[in-house]
């Protein structure tokens, strides 16, 4: 074995795993097989190069149910993008809507004296005319060019991901002894236990003798732990006071993407790589200079968002139209249903909580949360909904009866449209009429919700029946229609938030990453809150925290224990897996 300086890279261990798999992969060097290597990352990487990429890919492949499912899903995403662009171009340039709406007669010269039925292909323009209309539309051509560049970027990313996941696929089969056909039936805890066992037997993570479950959690959730801390500290500008609307939360996928681009992985981000914060951000001597640099970078990204706003807005509208129109027709009341908001998913997320664990926990609280929100249906709105449903239903009943008697009624202009709109209106009105046999108990429902979301401010207690409590909870549990509307507005609002709201917080952000970043041996830089160190971040009123023996919650005492990280406290009622609790007890 050739020894090399440890500060530059770790000596390669010639331990042969099953199938001649060597530990270079776990260090980021790729899967090394007898005779050749599939490595896609630099082979020489130090102890800090340990495994954010690898851990995340191992977890993602498990959550996507194996290599084949992941591959097919990625291919369909590429095809979906092509379909949306091509189909929209066809609708804009290749359809004669005068014929489609019967505003113009179809010219069938051989049947000029006969009544000819119009078919759908009659409304399609000839390929030559369609091509000419596309070429004459400069705006459309520019959109197609940008869409093509974006699709090529996604294709390159797809090819890279396939190469990475193929190595993970081989790791599952040869090292973990889990065939892809059985992977959907393995829990993540079982996969994680096998990784820990392989570390004990073959030292795939050379810098540490033991690879703990907490190490794996930190590597997978490094950036997400930072986001959870920043949201809980109200460091990110996502809460606004709007005239007439009061306190409003605006946190969309586009805004979240820009935050992560700025902080974690974009060009010039705060992180040197996926596991290490840049050295200059760990020192306080040049904080003002770094804040100015970050402010300028946020400004340029905000300007880029502003320039791309029309294109992103068009895409958001098209995607929403193609995604939700059929659902709205089939289930008109679906937009009146509720879902956990993106802000709620981040605010209620615990440190070191994986995606599937968060989804499972919030899903268990979905039904009681829906019942709780339904307690607040306005009596006045119920009366209006009942009467509107009666009037609309009466007209709908007559049209349906006429259609049953003679189906030619549907040929009358706008009859089918009227029937559809009346049906949607009746369904929407019915959603505002509560079941008269249900008895609502807001206090009990809110306590059931608390058992799952592990969050309840002091002023909610004994006030579950008040509209103030309901309004605050609705920020976490919003209407599906509000979620869609926010996503549509995101391309317009995001650049404004970045330029006018995030930039003034540049110095606070620099201080946050310096003050709450710790370097963990074999893991890299992580958010200090994710270390679960109650002595460092706990509240004095809480005192020593007895660690439970089972998978459960870290109990906290007193009303102030429910305070947020803003006040220097770990979020109250923080559930911790047994494996992590054991490690915490050992360190205590």
Coordinates of C-alpha atoms in Angstrom, one line a residue:
X1 CA 0.0 0.0 0.0
X2 CA 1.4 3.4 -1.0
X3 CA 1.2 5.9 1.8
X4 CA 0.4 9.5 0.9
X5 CA 0.1 12.7 2.9
X6 CA -3.2 12.7 4.8
X7 CA -3.8 16.4 4.4
X8 CA -4.1 16.0 0.7
X9 CA -5.8 12.7 0.2
X10 CA -6.2 9.4 2.0
X11 CA -4.2 6.3 1.1
X12 CA -6.2 3.8 -0.9
X13 CA -7.0 0.7 1.1
X14 CA -6.6 -2.5 -0.9
X15 CA -9.5 -4.2 0.9
X16 CA -11.5 -6.3 -1.6
X17 CA -15.2 -6.0 -1.0
X18 CA -17.6 -8.6 -2.6
X19 CA -17.3 -8.5 -6.3
X20 CA -13.9 -6.8 -6.2
X21 CA -15.5 -3.6 -5.0
X22 CA -12.9 -1.4 -3.4
X23 CA -13.5 1.5 -0.9
X24 CA -12.4 4.2 -3.3
X25 CA -16.0 4.7 -4.2
X26 CA -17.0 5.7 -0.7
X27 CA -14.3 8.3 -0.7
X28 CA -15.7 9.7 -4.0
X29 CA -13.3 7.9 -6.4
X30 CA -15.9 5.8 -8.1
X31 CA -16.5 2.1 -8.1
X32 CA -13.2 0.4 -8.8
X33 CA -13.4 -3.1 -10.3
X34 CA -10.7 -5.5 -11.3
X35 CA -9.4 -4.3 -14.7
X36 CA -11.1 -0.9 -14.9
X37 CA -12.7 1.9 -12.9
X38 CA -16.1 3.6 -13.2
X39 CA -14.9 6.6 -11.2
X40 CA -16.5 9.9 -12.2
X41 CA -15.0 12.0 -9.4
X42 CA -11.3 12.8 -8.6
X43 CA -9.7 9.7 -7.2
X44 CA -7.6 11.6 -4.7
X45 CA -9.8 13.2 -2.1
X46 CA -9.2 13.9 1.5
X47 CA -11.2 13.1 4.6
X48 CA -13.6 16.0 3.9
X49 CA -14.4 14.5 0.5
X50 CA -16.3 11.8 2.3
X51 CA -19.6 11.2 0.9
X52 CA -22.2 13.8 0.6
X53 CA -22.7 12.9 -3.1
X54 CA -22.6 9.1 -2.3
X55 CA -24.9 9.2 0.7
X56 CA -27.4 11.3 -1.1
X57 CA -27.3 9.1 -4.2
X58 CA -27.7 5.9 -2.1
X59 CA -30.7 7.4 -0.4
X60 CA -32.3 8.8 -3.5
X61 CA -32.0 5.5 -5.4
X62 CA -33.7 3.8 -2.5
X63 CA -36.5 6.3 -2.5
X64 CA -36.9 6.0 -6.2
X65 CA -37.3 2.2 -5.9
X66 CA -34.3 1.2 -7.8
X67 CA -32.3 2.0 -10.9
X68 CA -34.9 1.0 -13.5
X69 CA -37.7 3.1 -11.9
X70 CA -35.3 6.1 -11.6
X71 CA -34.2 5.7 -15.2
X72 CA -37.7 5.5 -16.6
X73 CA -38.8 8.4 -14.5
X74 CA -36.0 10.6 -15.7
X75 CA -36.6 9.7 -19.3
X76 CA -40.3 10.6 -19.0
X77 CA -39.4 14.0 -17.5
X78 CA -37.3 14.8 -20.5
X79 CA -40.1 13.6 -22.8
X80 CA -42.7 15.6 -20.8
X81 CA -40.7 18.8 -21.4
X82 CA -40.4 18.2 -25.1
X83 CA -44.2 17.4 -25.3
X84 CA -45.2 20.6 -23.5
X85 CA -43.0 22.8 -25.8
X86 CA -43.9 21.0 -29.0
X87 CA -47.7 20.7 -28.2
X88 CA -47.9 24.4 -27.3
X89 CA -46.1 25.4 -30.5
X90 CA -48.5 23.2 -32.4
X91 CA -51.5 24.8 -30.8
X92 CA -50.2 28.4 -31.4
X93 CA -49.1 27.9 -35.1
X94 CA -50.7 24.9 -36.6
X95 CA -54.4 25.1 -35.8
X96 CA -57.1 27.0 -37.7
X97 CA -59.4 28.0 -34.9
X98 CA -62.0 29.5 -37.3
X99 CA -62.7 26.1 -38.6
X100 CA -62.5 24.5 -35.2
X101 CA -65.1 27.0 -33.8
X102 CA -67.2 26.6 -37.0
X103 CA -66.7 30.3 -37.9
X104 CA -65.5 29.3 -41.4
X105 CA -66.8 26.7 -43.8
X106 CA -64.5 23.8 -44.8
X107 CA -63.7 23.9 -48.5
X108 CA -64.4 20.4 -49.9
X109 CA -64.6 21.0 -53.7
X110 CA -65.6 17.5 -54.5
X111 CA -68.5 17.7 -52.2
X112 CA -69.5 21.4 -52.7
X113 CA -73.2 20.6 -52.9
X114 CA -73.3 18.2 -50.0
X115 CA -73.3 18.8 -46.3
X116 CA -69.9 17.5 -45.2
X117 CA -69.1 16.8 -41.5
X118 CA -66.1 18.7 -40.2
X119 CA -63.4 16.5 -38.7
X120 CA -60.6 17.4 -36.4
X121 CA -57.9 17.1 -39.1
X122 CA -59.7 19.8 -41.1
X123 CA -58.6 22.3 -38.5
X124 CA -55.0 21.4 -38.8
X125 CA -52.9 23.6 -41.1
X126 CA -50.7 22.1 -43.8
X127 CA -47.1 21.5 -42.7
X128 CA -45.8 24.2 -45.1
X129 CA -48.2 26.8 -43.7
X130 CA -47.4 25.7 -40.1
X131 CA -43.7 25.9 -40.7
X132 CA -44.0 29.4 -42.3
X133 CA -46.0 30.7 -39.4
X134 CA -43.4 29.5 -36.9
X135 CA -40.5 31.0 -38.9
X136 CA -42.4 34.4 -39.0
X137 CA -42.9 34.5 -35.3
X138 CA -39.6 35.8 -33.8
X139 CA -40.8 35.6 -30.2
X140 CA -41.8 32.0 -30.6
X141 CA -38.4 31.1 -32.2
X142 CA -36.5 32.8 -29.3
X143 CA -38.6 30.8 -26.8
X144 CA -37.9 27.6 -28.7
X145 CA -34.1 28.3 -28.7
X146 CA -34.1 29.0 -25.0
X147 CA -36.2 25.9 -24.3
X148 CA -33.8 23.8 -26.5
X149 CA -30.7 25.1 -24.5
X150 CA -32.5 24.3 -21.2
X151 CA -33.4 20.8 -22.5
X152 CA -29.8 20.1 -23.6
X153 CA -28.7 21.1 -20.1
X154 CA -31.2 18.7 -18.6
X155 CA -30.0 16.0 -20.9
X156 CA -26.4 16.5 -19.9
X157 CA -27.4 16.4 -16.2
X158 CA -29.5 13.2 -17.0
X159 CA -26.5 11.5 -18.5
X160 CA -24.3 12.4 -15.6
X161 CA -26.9 11.2 -13.1
X162 CA -27.3 7.9 -14.9
X163 CA -23.5 7.3 -14.6
X164 CA -23.6 8.2 -10.9
X165 CA -26.6 6.0 -10.2
X166 CA -25.2 3.1 -12.1
X167 CA -22.3 3.1 -9.6
X168 CA -24.8 3.2 -6.8
X169 CA -26.7 0.4 -8.5
X170 CA -23.6 -1.7 -8.5
X171 CA -22.9 -0.8 -4.9
X172 CA -26.3 -2.0 -3.8
X173 CA -25.9 -5.3 -5.6
X174 CA -22.3 -6.2 -4.9
X175 CA -21.6 -4.6 -1.6
X176 CA -24.9 -4.4 0.2
X177 CA -26.2 -7.6 -1.4
X178 CA -29.6 -6.0 -2.2
X179 CA -30.9 -6.8 -5.7
X180 CA -32.8 -4.0 -7.5
X181 CA -35.9 -6.1 -7.7
X182 CA -36.1 -6.3 -3.9
X183 CA -35.0 -2.8 -3.1
X184 CA -38.6 -1.3 -2.8
X185 CA -39.3 -3.8 0.0
X186 CA -36.2 -2.8 2.1
X187 CA -36.7 0.0 4.5
X188 CA -34.1 2.8 4.6
X189 CA -33.1 1.7 8.2
X190 CA -32.2 -1.8 6.8
X191 CA -30.1 -0.3 4.0
X192 CA -28.4 2.1 6.5
X193 CA -27.6 -0.8 8.9
X194 CA -25.9 -2.7 6.0
X195 CA -23.8 0.4 5.2
X196 CA -22.7 0.7 8.8
X197 CA -21.9 -3.0 8.9
X198 CA -19.8 -2.8 5.7
X199 CA -17.8 0.1 7.4
X200 CA -17.0 -2.2 10.3
X201 CA -15.9 -5.0 8.1
X202 CA -14.0 -3.2 5.3
X203 CA -13.4 0.4 6.5
X204 CA -14.9 2.1 3.4
X205 CA -14.7 5.4 5.3
X206 CA -11.0 5.4 6.0
X207 CA -10.8 8.5 8.2
X208 CA -13.2 7.1 10.8
X209 CA -13.2 3.7 12.4
X210 CA -16.9 3.6 12.8
X211 CA -19.5 5.1 10.5
X212 CA -22.6 6.1 12.5
X213 CA -26.1 6.6 11.5
X214 CA -25.8 10.2 12.5
X215 CA -22.9 10.6 10.1
X216 CA -25.0 9.4 7.3
X217 CA -27.9 11.7 8.2
X218 CA -25.6 14.7 8.3
X219 CA -24.2 13.9 4.9
X220 CA -27.6 13.5 3.3
X221 CA -29.3 16.5 5.1
X222 CA -26.4 18.9 5.3
X223 CA -28.0 21.7 3.2
X224 CA -31.5 20.9 4.4
X225 CA -30.5 21.3 8.0
X226 CA -29.2 24.8 7.2
X227 CA -32.5 25.7 5.5
X228 CA -34.5 24.5 8.5
X229 CA -32.4 26.6 10.8
X230 CA -32.7 29.7 8.6
X231 CA -36.4 29.4 8.3
X232 CA -36.8 28.9 12.1
X233 CA -34.6 31.9 12.8
X234 CA -36.7 34.0 10.4
X235 CA -33.5 34.8 8.5
X236 CA -35.0 34.2 5.1
X237 CA -37.5 36.9 3.9
X238 CA -40.6 34.8 3.4
X239 CA -43.0 36.5 5.9
X240 CA -44.6 39.8 4.8
X241 CA -47.3 42.1 6.1
X242 CA -49.6 43.1 3.3
X243 CA -52.3 45.8 3.6
X244 CA -55.7 44.0 3.8
X245 CA -54.2 40.6 4.1
X246 CA -52.1 40.9 7.3
X247 CA -49.2 38.6 7.9
X248 CA -48.6 36.5 4.8
X249 CA -46.1 33.7 4.0
X250 CA -44.7 33.5 0.5
X251 CA -42.4 30.6 0.0
X252 CA -42.4 28.8 -3.4
X253 CA -40.3 26.2 -5.1
X254 CA -38.8 28.8 -7.3
X255 CA -37.8 31.0 -4.4
X256 CA -36.4 27.9 -2.5
X257 CA -34.4 27.0 -5.6
X258 CA -32.9 30.5 -5.7
X259 CA -32.0 30.4 -2.0
X260 CA -30.2 27.1 -2.5
X261 CA -28.5 28.4 -5.6
X262 CA -27.2 31.4 -3.8
X263 CA -26.1 29.6 -0.6
X264 CA -25.0 26.1 -1.4
X265 CA -24.2 25.0 -5.0
X266 CA -24.5 27.9 -7.5
X267 CA -21.4 29.6 -9.0
X268 CA -19.8 31.7 -6.3
X269 CA -21.8 30.1 -3.5
X270 CA -20.7 30.1 0.1
X271 CA -19.7 26.5 -0.1
X272 CA -16.4 25.4 -1.6
X273 CA -17.8 22.0 -2.4
X274 CA -20.7 19.9 -1.2
X275 CA -19.2 19.3 2.2
X276 CA -17.0 22.3 3.1
X277 CA -17.8 26.0 3.7
X278 CA -15.3 28.3 2.1
X279 CA -12.5 29.2 4.6
X280 CA -13.1 33.0 4.4
X281 CA -16.7 32.6 5.6
X282 CA -15.4 30.9 8.8
X283 CA -13.5 34.0 9.8
X284 CA -15.1 37.2 11.2
X285 CA -12.4 39.6 10.2
X286 CA -13.7 40.2 6.7
X287 CA -17.4 39.8 7.3
X288 CA -18.3 43.2 5.8
X289 CA -16.4 42.5 2.6
X290 CA -18.1 39.1 2.3
X291 CA -21.5 40.7 3.0
X292 CA -21.0 43.2 0.1
X293 CA -19.8 40.3 -2.1
X294 CA -22.9 38.3 -1.3
X295 CA -25.2 41.3 -1.7
X296 CA -23.8 41.9 -5.2
X297 CA -24.3 38.2 -6.1
X298 CA -27.9 38.3 -4.9
X299 CA -28.5 41.4 -7.0
X300 CA -27.2 39.7 -10.2
X301 CA -29.2 36.6 -9.6
X302 CA -32.3 38.7 -8.9
X303 CA -31.7 40.6 -12.2
X304 CA -31.3 37.2 -14.0
X305 CA -34.7 36.1 -12.5
X306 CA -36.2 39.4 -13.7
X307 CA -35.0 38.9 -17.3
X308 CA -36.1 35.3 -17.4
X309 CA -39.5 36.1 -15.7
X310 CA -41.6 36.1 -18.9
X311 CA -40.3 32.7 -20.0
X312 CA -40.6 31.1 -16.5
X313 CA -44.1 32.6 -16.1
X314 CA -45.2 31.1 -19.5
X315 CA -43.8 27.7 -18.4
X316 CA -45.6 27.9 -15.0
X317 CA -48.9 28.7 -16.7
X318 CA -48.6 25.9 -19.3
X319 CA -47.5 23.3 -16.8
X320 CA -50.3 24.2 -14.4
X321 CA -52.9 24.1 -17.2
X322 CA -51.8 20.7 -18.5
X323 CA -51.4 19.3 -14.9
X324 CA -54.6 20.5 -13.2
X325 CA -57.3 21.1 -15.9
X326 CA -58.2 17.4 -16.1
X327 CA -58.2 17.0 -12.3
X328 CA -60.4 20.1 -12.0
X329 CA -62.9 18.6 -14.6
X330 CA -62.9 15.2 -12.9
X331 CA -62.8 16.5 -9.3
X332 CA -63.9 20.1 -9.1
X333 CA -63.6 20.2 -5.4
X334 CA -59.9 19.2 -5.4
X335 CA -58.7 22.8 -5.5
X336 CA -60.7 23.4 -2.3
X337 CA -58.7 20.6 -0.6
X338 CA -55.7 21.5 1.5
X339 CA -52.1 20.5 1.5
X340 CA -49.1 21.2 3.7
X341 CA -47.4 24.3 2.4
X342 CA -43.8 24.4 1.4
X343 CA -43.2 26.7 4.3
X344 CA -45.0 24.3 6.6
X345 CA -42.9 21.4 5.4
X346 CA -39.7 23.3 6.1
X347 CA -40.8 25.0 9.4
X348 CA -42.2 21.7 10.8
X349 CA -39.2 19.7 9.7
X350 CA -36.9 18.4 12.4
X351 CA -33.1 18.5 12.1
X352 CA -31.8 15.3 10.6
X353 CA -35.2 14.2 9.4
X354 CA -35.2 12.5 6.0
X355 CA -37.8 13.3 3.3
X356 CA -39.7 10.1 3.7
X357 CA -39.8 10.5 7.5
X358 CA -41.2 14.0 7.2
X359 CA -43.7 12.9 4.6
X360 CA -44.9 10.0 6.8
X361 CA -45.3 12.3 9.8
X362 CA -47.2 15.0 8.1
X363 CA -49.4 12.5 6.2
X364 CA -50.5 11.1 9.5
X365 CA -51.6 14.6 10.6
X366 CA -53.4 15.4 7.3
X367 CA -56.9 14.1 8.2
X368 CA -57.1 15.8 11.6
X369 CA -55.7 19.0 10.1
X370 CA -58.4 18.9 7.4
X371 CA -61.1 18.3 10.0
X372 CA -59.8 21.1 12.2
X373 CA -59.8 23.6 9.3
X374 CA -63.3 22.5 8.4
X375 CA -64.5 23.6 11.8
X376 CA -64.2 27.2 10.7
X377 CA -66.6 27.2 7.7
X378 CA -68.6 30.5 7.9
X379 CA -72.3 30.1 8.6
X380 CA -73.0 33.0 6.2
X381 CA -71.0 31.3 3.5
X382 CA -72.8 28.0 4.2
X383 CA -76.2 29.8 3.6
X384 CA -75.0 31.4 0.4
X385 CA -73.5 28.1 -0.8
X386 CA -76.7 26.2 -0.2
X387 CA -78.8 28.7 -2.2
X388 CA -76.3 29.0 -5.0
X389 CA -76.1 25.2 -5.3
X390 CA -79.9 25.1 -5.4
X391 CA -80.2 27.6 -8.2
X392 CA -77.3 26.1 -10.3
X393 CA -78.5 22.6 -9.6
X394 CA -82.0 23.4 -10.8
X395 CA -80.8 24.8 -14.2
X396 CA -78.4 21.8 -14.5
X397 CA -81.2 19.3 -13.8
X398 CA -83.3 20.9 -16.6
X399 CA -80.5 20.8 -19.1
X400 CA -79.7 17.1 -18.2
X401 CA -83.4 16.2 -18.6
X402 CA -83.5 17.9 -22.0
X403 CA -80.3 16.1 -23.1
X404 CA -81.8 12.7 -22.0
X405 CA -84.9 13.5 -24.0
X406 CA -83.0 14.6 -27.1
X407 CA -79.3 14.6 -27.4
X408 CA -79.3 17.2 -30.1
X409 CA -79.7 19.7 -27.3
X410 CA -75.9 19.4 -26.8
X411 CA -75.4 20.7 -30.4
X412 CA -76.8 24.1 -29.3
X413 CA -74.0 26.6 -28.9
X414 CA -72.6 26.8 -25.3
X415 CA -75.0 24.2 -23.8
X416 CA -72.2 21.8 -23.1
X417 CA -70.1 24.6 -21.6
X418 CA -73.0 25.7 -19.4
X419 CA -73.5 22.1 -18.2
X420 CA -69.9 21.8 -17.3
X421 CA -69.7 25.2 -15.5
X422 CA -72.9 24.5 -13.6
X423 CA -71.6 21.1 -12.5
X424 CA -68.3 22.6 -11.3
X425 CA -70.2 25.4 -9.5
X426 CA -72.5 22.9 -7.7
X427 CA -69.5 20.8 -6.6
X428 CA -67.7 23.8 -5.3
X429 CA -70.7 25.0 -3.4
X430 CA -71.2 21.6 -1.8
X431 CA -67.6 21.7 -0.4
X432 CA -68.7 24.7 1.7
X433 CA -71.6 22.9 3.2
X434 CA -70.6 21.0 6.3
X435 CA -72.0 17.5 7.2
X436 CA -74.8 18.2 9.6
X437 CA -74.1 14.9 11.5
X438 CA -70.5 15.9 12.4
X439 CA -69.6 17.4 15.7
X440 CA -66.4 19.4 15.7
X441 CA -64.1 19.7 18.8
X442 CA -61.3 22.1 17.8
X443 CA -59.2 21.6 21.0
X444 CA -59.2 17.8 20.7
X445 CA -58.4 18.0 16.9
X446 CA -55.5 20.4 17.5
X447 CA -54.0 18.1 20.1
X448 CA -54.2 15.2 17.7
X449 CA -52.4 17.4 15.1
X450 CA -49.8 18.3 17.7
X451 CA -49.0 14.6 18.2
X452 CA -47.9 14.5 14.5
X453 CA -46.5 17.9 13.7
X454 CA -44.8 18.5 17.1
X455 CA -45.5 22.2 17.0
X456 CA -47.9 24.3 19.1
X457 CA -47.2 27.9 20.3
X458 CA -48.3 28.8 23.7
X459 CA -51.0 31.2 22.5
X460 CA -52.7 28.3 20.6
X461 CA -53.5 26.5 23.9
X462 CA -57.1 26.8 24.9
X463 CA -57.6 29.0 21.8
X464 CA -58.1 26.4 19.1
X465 CA -61.6 27.7 18.4
X466 CA -60.4 31.2 17.6
X467 CA -59.9 32.5 14.0
X468 CA -56.5 33.9 14.9
X469 CA -55.3 30.3 15.6
X470 CA -56.9 29.1 12.5
X471 CA -55.2 31.8 10.4
X472 CA -51.8 31.0 11.8
X473 CA -52.3 27.3 11.2
X474 CA -53.5 28.0 7.6
X475 CA -50.0 29.3 6.9
X476 CA -48.8 25.7 7.4
X477 CA -51.8 24.0 5.9
X478 CA -53.0 26.0 2.9
X479 CA -55.6 25.5 0.1
X480 CA -54.3 23.7 -3.0
X481 CA -55.6 26.6 -5.1
X482 CA -53.5 29.0 -3.0
X483 CA -50.5 26.8 -3.6
X484 CA -51.0 26.8 -7.3
X485 CA -51.6 30.6 -7.4
X486 CA -48.4 31.2 -5.4
X487 CA -46.4 29.1 -7.9
X488 CA -47.9 31.1 -10.8
X489 CA -46.9 34.4 -9.1
X490 CA -43.5 33.1 -8.1
X491 CA -41.6 34.2 -11.3
X492 CA -42.9 37.8 -10.8
X493 CA -42.4 38.0 -7.0
X494 CA -39.1 36.1 -6.6
X495 CA -36.8 38.7 -8.2
X496 CA -38.4 41.4 -6.0
X497 CA -37.8 39.4 -2.9
X498 CA -34.2 38.6 -3.8
X499 CA -33.3 42.2 -4.7
X500 CA -35.2 44.2 -2.1
X501 CA -35.6 41.8 0.8
X502 CA -32.8 39.2 0.8
X503 CA -29.9 41.6 -0.1
X504 CA -30.3 43.7 3.1
X505 CA -29.9 40.5 5.1
X506 CA -26.5 39.7 3.6
X507 CA -24.5 40.5 6.7
X508 CA -26.9 38.4 8.9
X509 CA -26.5 35.5 6.5
X510 CA -22.7 35.7 6.6
X511 CA -22.8 35.8 10.4
X512 CA -25.2 32.9 10.5
X513 CA -23.0 30.6 8.5
X514 CA -19.9 31.6 10.6
X515 CA -21.6 31.2 14.0
X516 CA -23.6 28.0 13.3
X517 CA -21.2 25.9 11.2
X518 CA -19.1 23.2 12.9
X519 CA -16.6 20.9 11.3
X520 CA -17.2 17.2 12.0
X521 CA -14.4 14.7 11.4
X522 CA -15.2 12.5 8.5
X523 CA -18.4 14.4 7.7
X524 CA -17.4 18.0 6.9
X525 CA -19.0 21.3 7.8
X526 CA -22.5 20.9 9.2
X527 CA -25.1 23.1 10.8
X528 CA -24.4 23.1 14.6
X529 CA -28.1 22.8 15.4
X530 CA -28.1 19.4 13.7
X531 CA -25.6 18.1 16.2
X532 CA -28.4 17.9 18.7
X533 CA -26.2 19.6 21.4
X534 CA -28.8 20.8 23.9
X535 CA -26.0 22.1 26.1
X536 CA -24.9 24.5 23.4
X537 CA -28.3 25.6 21.9
X538 CA -30.7 24.7 24.7
X539 CA -32.6 27.2 26.8
X540 CA -31.5 27.8 30.4
X541 CA -35.1 27.2 31.6
X542 CA -35.1 23.7 30.1
X543 CA -32.1 22.3 32.0
X544 CA -30.5 18.9 31.3
X545 CA -32.5 16.9 28.9
X546 CA -33.0 13.2 29.8
X547 CA -32.7 11.2 26.7
X548 CA -35.4 8.6 26.0
X549 CA -34.6 5.0 25.5
X550 CA -37.0 4.5 22.6
X551 CA -37.6 6.3 19.3
X552 CA -39.6 9.3 20.4
X553 CA -39.2 12.8 21.5
X554 CA -36.6 14.8 23.4
X555 CA -38.9 16.1 26.2
X556 CA -38.7 19.7 27.0
X557 CA -40.2 21.5 30.0
X558 CA -42.0 24.8 30.4
X559 CA -43.7 27.1 28.0
X560 CA -40.5 28.7 26.7
X561 CA -39.3 25.3 25.6
X562 CA -41.6 25.7 22.6
X563 CA -39.6 28.7 21.4
X564 CA -37.9 28.6 18.1
X565 CA -34.2 28.5 17.3
X566 CA -34.4 32.3 17.0
X567 CA -34.3 32.4 20.8
X568 CA -31.4 29.9 21.1
X569 CA -33.5 26.8 21.6
X570 CA -33.8 23.6 19.7
X571 CA -37.4 23.2 18.5
X572 CA -39.5 21.6 21.2
X573 CA -40.7 18.1 21.0
X574 CA -37.9 17.0 18.6
X575 CA -38.2 13.4 17.6
X576 CA -34.9 11.5 17.4
X577 CA -34.3 8.0 16.0
X578 CA -33.1 5.5 18.5
X579 CA -29.7 5.2 16.7
X580 CA -29.1 8.9 17.1
X581 CA -30.4 8.9 20.7
X582 CA -27.9 6.2 21.5
X583 CA -25.0 8.3 20.0
X584 CA -26.1 11.3 22.0
X585 CA -26.2 9.4 25.2
X586 CA -22.7 8.1 24.5
X587 CA -21.4 11.6 23.9
X588 CA -23.1 12.8 27.1

